[in-house]
XYZ file of C-alpha atoms in Angstrom:
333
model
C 0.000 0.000 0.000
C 1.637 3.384 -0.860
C -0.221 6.013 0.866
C 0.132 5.924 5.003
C -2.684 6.280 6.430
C -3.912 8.619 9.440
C -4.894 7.368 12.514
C -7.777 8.300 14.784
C -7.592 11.568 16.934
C -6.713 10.886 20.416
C -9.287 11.217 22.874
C -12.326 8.987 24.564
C -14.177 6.734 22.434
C -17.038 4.222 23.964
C -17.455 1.023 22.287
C -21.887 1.354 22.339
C -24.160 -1.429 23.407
C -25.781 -2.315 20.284
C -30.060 -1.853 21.804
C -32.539 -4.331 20.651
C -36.119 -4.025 21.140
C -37.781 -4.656 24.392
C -39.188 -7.895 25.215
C -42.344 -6.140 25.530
C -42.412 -4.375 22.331
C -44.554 -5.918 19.732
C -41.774 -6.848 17.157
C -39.771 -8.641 19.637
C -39.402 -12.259 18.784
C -36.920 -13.980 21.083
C -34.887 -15.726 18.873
C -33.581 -12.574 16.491
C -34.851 -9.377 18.595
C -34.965 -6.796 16.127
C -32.249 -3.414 15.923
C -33.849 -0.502 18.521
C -32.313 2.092 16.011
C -33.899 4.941 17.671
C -32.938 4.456 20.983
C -29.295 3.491 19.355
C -29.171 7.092 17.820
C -30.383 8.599 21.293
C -27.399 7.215 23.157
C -25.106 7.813 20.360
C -26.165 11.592 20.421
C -26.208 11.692 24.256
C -22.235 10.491 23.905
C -20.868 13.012 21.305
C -22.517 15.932 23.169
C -21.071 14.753 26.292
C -17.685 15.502 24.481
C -16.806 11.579 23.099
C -14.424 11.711 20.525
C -16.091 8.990 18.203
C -18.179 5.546 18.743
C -16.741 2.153 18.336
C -19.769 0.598 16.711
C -19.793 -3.693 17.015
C -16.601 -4.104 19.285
C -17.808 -6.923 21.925
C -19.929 -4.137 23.620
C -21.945 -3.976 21.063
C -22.372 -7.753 20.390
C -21.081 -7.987 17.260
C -20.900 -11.608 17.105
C -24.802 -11.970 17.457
C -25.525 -9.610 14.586
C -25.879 -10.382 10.655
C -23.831 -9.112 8.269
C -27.052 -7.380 6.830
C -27.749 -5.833 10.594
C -23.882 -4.701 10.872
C -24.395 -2.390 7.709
C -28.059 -1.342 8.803
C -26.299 -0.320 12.733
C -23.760 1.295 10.986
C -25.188 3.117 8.304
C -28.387 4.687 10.533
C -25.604 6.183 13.234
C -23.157 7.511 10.722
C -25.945 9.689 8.603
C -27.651 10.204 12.166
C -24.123 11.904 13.186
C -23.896 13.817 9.978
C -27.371 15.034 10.391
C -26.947 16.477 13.931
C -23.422 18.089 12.909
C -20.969 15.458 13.966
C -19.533 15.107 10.797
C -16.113 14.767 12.309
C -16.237 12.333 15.256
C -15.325 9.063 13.600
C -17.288 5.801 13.501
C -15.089 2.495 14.221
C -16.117 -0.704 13.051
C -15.234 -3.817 14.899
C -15.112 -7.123 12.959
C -14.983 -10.160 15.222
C -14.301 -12.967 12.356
C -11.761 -15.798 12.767
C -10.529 -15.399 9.272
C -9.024 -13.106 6.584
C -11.510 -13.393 4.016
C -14.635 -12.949 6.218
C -12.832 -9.821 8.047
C -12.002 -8.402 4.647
C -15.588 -8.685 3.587
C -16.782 -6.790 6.583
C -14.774 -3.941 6.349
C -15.010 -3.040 3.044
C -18.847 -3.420 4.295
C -18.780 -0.994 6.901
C -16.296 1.522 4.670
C -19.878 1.588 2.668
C -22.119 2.169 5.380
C -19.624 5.325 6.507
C -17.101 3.651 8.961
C -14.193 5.584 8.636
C -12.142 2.748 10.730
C -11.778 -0.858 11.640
C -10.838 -2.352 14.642
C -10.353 -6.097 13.946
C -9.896 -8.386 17.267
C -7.335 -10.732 17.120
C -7.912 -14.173 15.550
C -8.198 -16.388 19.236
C -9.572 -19.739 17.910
C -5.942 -21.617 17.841
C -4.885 -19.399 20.434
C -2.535 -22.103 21.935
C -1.471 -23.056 18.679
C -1.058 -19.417 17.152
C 3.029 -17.842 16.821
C 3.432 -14.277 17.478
C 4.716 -14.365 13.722
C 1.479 -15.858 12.545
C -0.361 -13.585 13.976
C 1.656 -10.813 12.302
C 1.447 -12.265 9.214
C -2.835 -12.487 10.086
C -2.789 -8.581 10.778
C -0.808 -7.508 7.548
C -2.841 -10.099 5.648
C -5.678 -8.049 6.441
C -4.613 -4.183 6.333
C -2.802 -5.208 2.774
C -6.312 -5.079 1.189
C -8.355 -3.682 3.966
C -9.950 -0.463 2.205
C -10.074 1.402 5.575
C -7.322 1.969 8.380
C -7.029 -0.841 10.633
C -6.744 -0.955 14.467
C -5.768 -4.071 16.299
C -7.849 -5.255 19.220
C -6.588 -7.022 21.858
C -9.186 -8.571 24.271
C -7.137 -12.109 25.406
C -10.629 -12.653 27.371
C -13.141 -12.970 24.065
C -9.783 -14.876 22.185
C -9.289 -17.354 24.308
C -5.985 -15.659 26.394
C -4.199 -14.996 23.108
C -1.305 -13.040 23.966
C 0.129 -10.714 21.613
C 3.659 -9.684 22.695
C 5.085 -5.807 22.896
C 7.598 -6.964 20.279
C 4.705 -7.937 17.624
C 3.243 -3.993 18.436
C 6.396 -2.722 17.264
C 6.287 -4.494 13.991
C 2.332 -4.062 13.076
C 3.273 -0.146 14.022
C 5.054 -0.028 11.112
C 2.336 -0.890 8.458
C 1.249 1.617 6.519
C -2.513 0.890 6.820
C -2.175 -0.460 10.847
C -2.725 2.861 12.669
C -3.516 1.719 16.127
C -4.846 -0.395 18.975
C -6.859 -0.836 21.148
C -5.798 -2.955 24.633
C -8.584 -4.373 26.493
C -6.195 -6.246 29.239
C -4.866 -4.317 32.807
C -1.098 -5.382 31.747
C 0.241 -1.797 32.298
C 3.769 -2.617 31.637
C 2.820 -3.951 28.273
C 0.571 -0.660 27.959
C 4.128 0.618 28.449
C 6.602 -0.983 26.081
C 3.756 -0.228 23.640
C 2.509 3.150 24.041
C 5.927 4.771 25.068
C 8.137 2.006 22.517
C 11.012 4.429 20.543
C 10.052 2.041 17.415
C 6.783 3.208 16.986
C 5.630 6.494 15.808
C 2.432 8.089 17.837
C 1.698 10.417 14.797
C 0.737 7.144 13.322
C -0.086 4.203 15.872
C -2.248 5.349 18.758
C -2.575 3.683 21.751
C -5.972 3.126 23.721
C -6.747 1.660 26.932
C -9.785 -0.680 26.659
C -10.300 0.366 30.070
C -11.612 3.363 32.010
C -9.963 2.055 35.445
C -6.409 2.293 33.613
C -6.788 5.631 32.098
C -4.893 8.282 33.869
C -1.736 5.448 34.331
C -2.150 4.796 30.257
C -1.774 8.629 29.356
C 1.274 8.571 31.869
C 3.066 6.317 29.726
C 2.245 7.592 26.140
C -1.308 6.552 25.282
C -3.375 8.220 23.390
C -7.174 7.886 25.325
C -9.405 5.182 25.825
C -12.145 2.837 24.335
C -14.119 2.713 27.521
C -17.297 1.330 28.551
C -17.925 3.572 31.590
C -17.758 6.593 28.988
C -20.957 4.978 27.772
C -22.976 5.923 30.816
C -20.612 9.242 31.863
C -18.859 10.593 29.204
C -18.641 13.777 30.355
C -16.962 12.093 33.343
C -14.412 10.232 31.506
C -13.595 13.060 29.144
C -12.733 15.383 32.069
C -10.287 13.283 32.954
C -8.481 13.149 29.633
C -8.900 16.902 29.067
C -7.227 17.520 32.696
C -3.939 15.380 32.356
C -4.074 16.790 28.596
C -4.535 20.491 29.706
C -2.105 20.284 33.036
C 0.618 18.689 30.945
C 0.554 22.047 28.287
C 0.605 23.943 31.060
C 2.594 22.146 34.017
C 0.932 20.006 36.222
C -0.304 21.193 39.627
C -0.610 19.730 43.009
C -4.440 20.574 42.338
C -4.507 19.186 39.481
C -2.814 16.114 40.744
C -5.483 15.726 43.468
C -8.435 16.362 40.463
C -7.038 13.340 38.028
C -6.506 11.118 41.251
C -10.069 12.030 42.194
C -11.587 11.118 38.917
C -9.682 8.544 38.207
C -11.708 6.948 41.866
C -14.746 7.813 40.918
C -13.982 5.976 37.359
C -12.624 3.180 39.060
C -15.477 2.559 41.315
C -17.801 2.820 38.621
C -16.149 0.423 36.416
C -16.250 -2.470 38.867
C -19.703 -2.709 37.557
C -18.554 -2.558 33.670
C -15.841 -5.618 34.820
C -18.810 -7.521 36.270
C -21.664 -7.471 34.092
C -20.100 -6.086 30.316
C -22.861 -5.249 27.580
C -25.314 -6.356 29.872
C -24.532 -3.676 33.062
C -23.923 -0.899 30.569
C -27.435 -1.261 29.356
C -28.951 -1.704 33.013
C -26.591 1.517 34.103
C -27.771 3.630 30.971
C -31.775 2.813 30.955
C -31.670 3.319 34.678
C -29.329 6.252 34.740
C -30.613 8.472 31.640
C -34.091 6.424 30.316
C -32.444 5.587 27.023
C -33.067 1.857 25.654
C -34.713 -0.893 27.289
C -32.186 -2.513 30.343
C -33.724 -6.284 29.835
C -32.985 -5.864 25.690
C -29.951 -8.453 24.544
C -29.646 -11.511 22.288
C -29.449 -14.770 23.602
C -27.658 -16.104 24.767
C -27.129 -12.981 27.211
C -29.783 -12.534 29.125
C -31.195 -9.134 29.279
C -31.047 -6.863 32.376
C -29.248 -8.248 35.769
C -29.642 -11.797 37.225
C -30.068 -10.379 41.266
C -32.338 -7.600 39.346
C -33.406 -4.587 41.979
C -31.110 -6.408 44.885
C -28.120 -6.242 42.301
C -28.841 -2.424 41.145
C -29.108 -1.972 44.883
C -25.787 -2.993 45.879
C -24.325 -0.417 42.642
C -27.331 2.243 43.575
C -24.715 4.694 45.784
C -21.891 4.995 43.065
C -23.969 5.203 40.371
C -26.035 8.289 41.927
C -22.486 9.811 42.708
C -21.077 10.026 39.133
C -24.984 11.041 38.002
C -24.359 14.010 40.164
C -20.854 14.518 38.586
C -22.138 13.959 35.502
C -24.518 16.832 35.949
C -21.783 18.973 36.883
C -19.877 19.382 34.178
């Protein structure tokens, strides 16, 4: 490929639930509950004027292993011209694929480059995990961004593929593909967040690094990364974002004492909030933004998730205290 290609701007991104209709809606059918596009484009809204740098549409938030091929374009279609429409025309849509091989990944990115992605972020192949070489799995990753008609980022999630582990070293050489142009790291391995993000053999200007996870942010940005893919920013962005813009801002300037105390502060509240992200994935994000903000329906998932919390009330009870906190945060910002 001649032309190098740019990566995504830095900043908070949320990998969004994909919402289905309610079990009580008339349309639902239990085996294939239909797309909820509206509510979709509420939340999707809600996050970019919260301050979210772009969505991350079918990462394993989003459950993009239970949707069609036909569904993927629909999702991603209906939030890029909903995005356009309300003047977002510059906050980039990411498309996860989720596909064990080359062919099928290929297919759905030059899919979602039609419905308006502007990226791809393509998790790691995990099948043969135990089986795979670190130099099979580079050859996998250039295999792919050789004809991949959109940038690539690399997502590594060893607990959806099966504990693959892909090493610092193989980082380094992906970085240097002219279509690779980031990742994102969904594991709380902070030294390999380090010989990634702050690694003198790759370029930032053209590999960014993102922490898959809220709870490591403010440690990630101290080493060289980039921002986050975060789940928590799906229920508080405005939260999340503050934190980024702080370490951001207070570096530029020279970091405070104050400052200090404001990051360490957030980065609590963030923390405490994500325990419930850890726990309960797609499923708790949904429950946390119906119950939080009315938007979607908390007991809407495709089997075989089950929709809404297993302890219901007695479970939201037990997360009732934080979650009212960072509301009131939220609102104050």
């Amino acid at each position: 490929m001649a032309s190098v290609s740019n990566p995504p701007p830095q900043g908070i991104y949320v990998p969004v639930p994909t919402f289905f209709a309610a079990p009580s809606s008339k349309d639902f059918d239990v085996a294939s509950p239909p797309l909820d596009l509206e509510a979709q484009t509420k939340h999707s809204l809600f996050l970019l004027n919260g301050g979210i740098q772009g969505l991350v549409i079918l990462g394993s938030t989003g459950e993009a292993i239970h949707l069609t091929n036909k569904e993927r374009v629909q999702l991603i279609k209906s939030q890029r011209e909903e995005l356009d429409k309300a003047g977002f025309k510059d906050r980039p849509v990411i498309a996860g694929t989720a596909t064990q091989n080359i062919e099928d990944t290929l297919q759905q990115l030059e899919e979602s480059k039609a419905a308006g992605a502007e990226y791809g972020m393509v998790l790691a192949p995990g099948y043969f995990a135990s089986a795979a070489s670190q130099q099979g799995i580079i050859k996998w990753f250039q295999a792919v961004a050789d004809k991949s008609p959109i940038p690539v980022m690399i997502y590594h999630f060893p607990g959806v593929t099966n504990g693959l582990y892909i090493a610092p070293s193989t980082f380094e050489t992906l970085a240097q593909h002219p279509n690779i142009v980031g990742c994102k790291l969904s594991h709380g391995d902070i030294p390999d967040h380090t010989l990634i993000a702050s690694s003198p053999k790759i370029d930032p200007s053209h590999f960014v690094v993102f922490s898959g996870l809220g709870q490591n942010l403010l440690p990630v940005l101290t080493v060289g990364g980039q921002g986050a893919i975060d789940g928590l920013a799906g229920v508080f962005p405005k939260t999340v974002v503050r934190l980024f813009q702080l370490f951001q801002d207070s570096s530029a300037k020279g970091t405070t004492k104050k400052d200090l105390d404001e990051m360490r502060s957030l980065q609590f509240k963030i923390c405490e909030g994500e325990k419930l992200v850890a726990k309960w994935g797609t499923v708790g994000i949904k429950e946390a933004v119906a119950r939080t903000w009315g938007i979607g329906d908390k007991d809407s998932a495709r089997l075989p998730l089950a929709g809404g919390f297993q302890g219901g009330e007695k479970e939201w009870d037990s997360w009732k205290e934080v979650y009212a906190g960072l509301k009131e945060l939220e609102e104050s910002l």
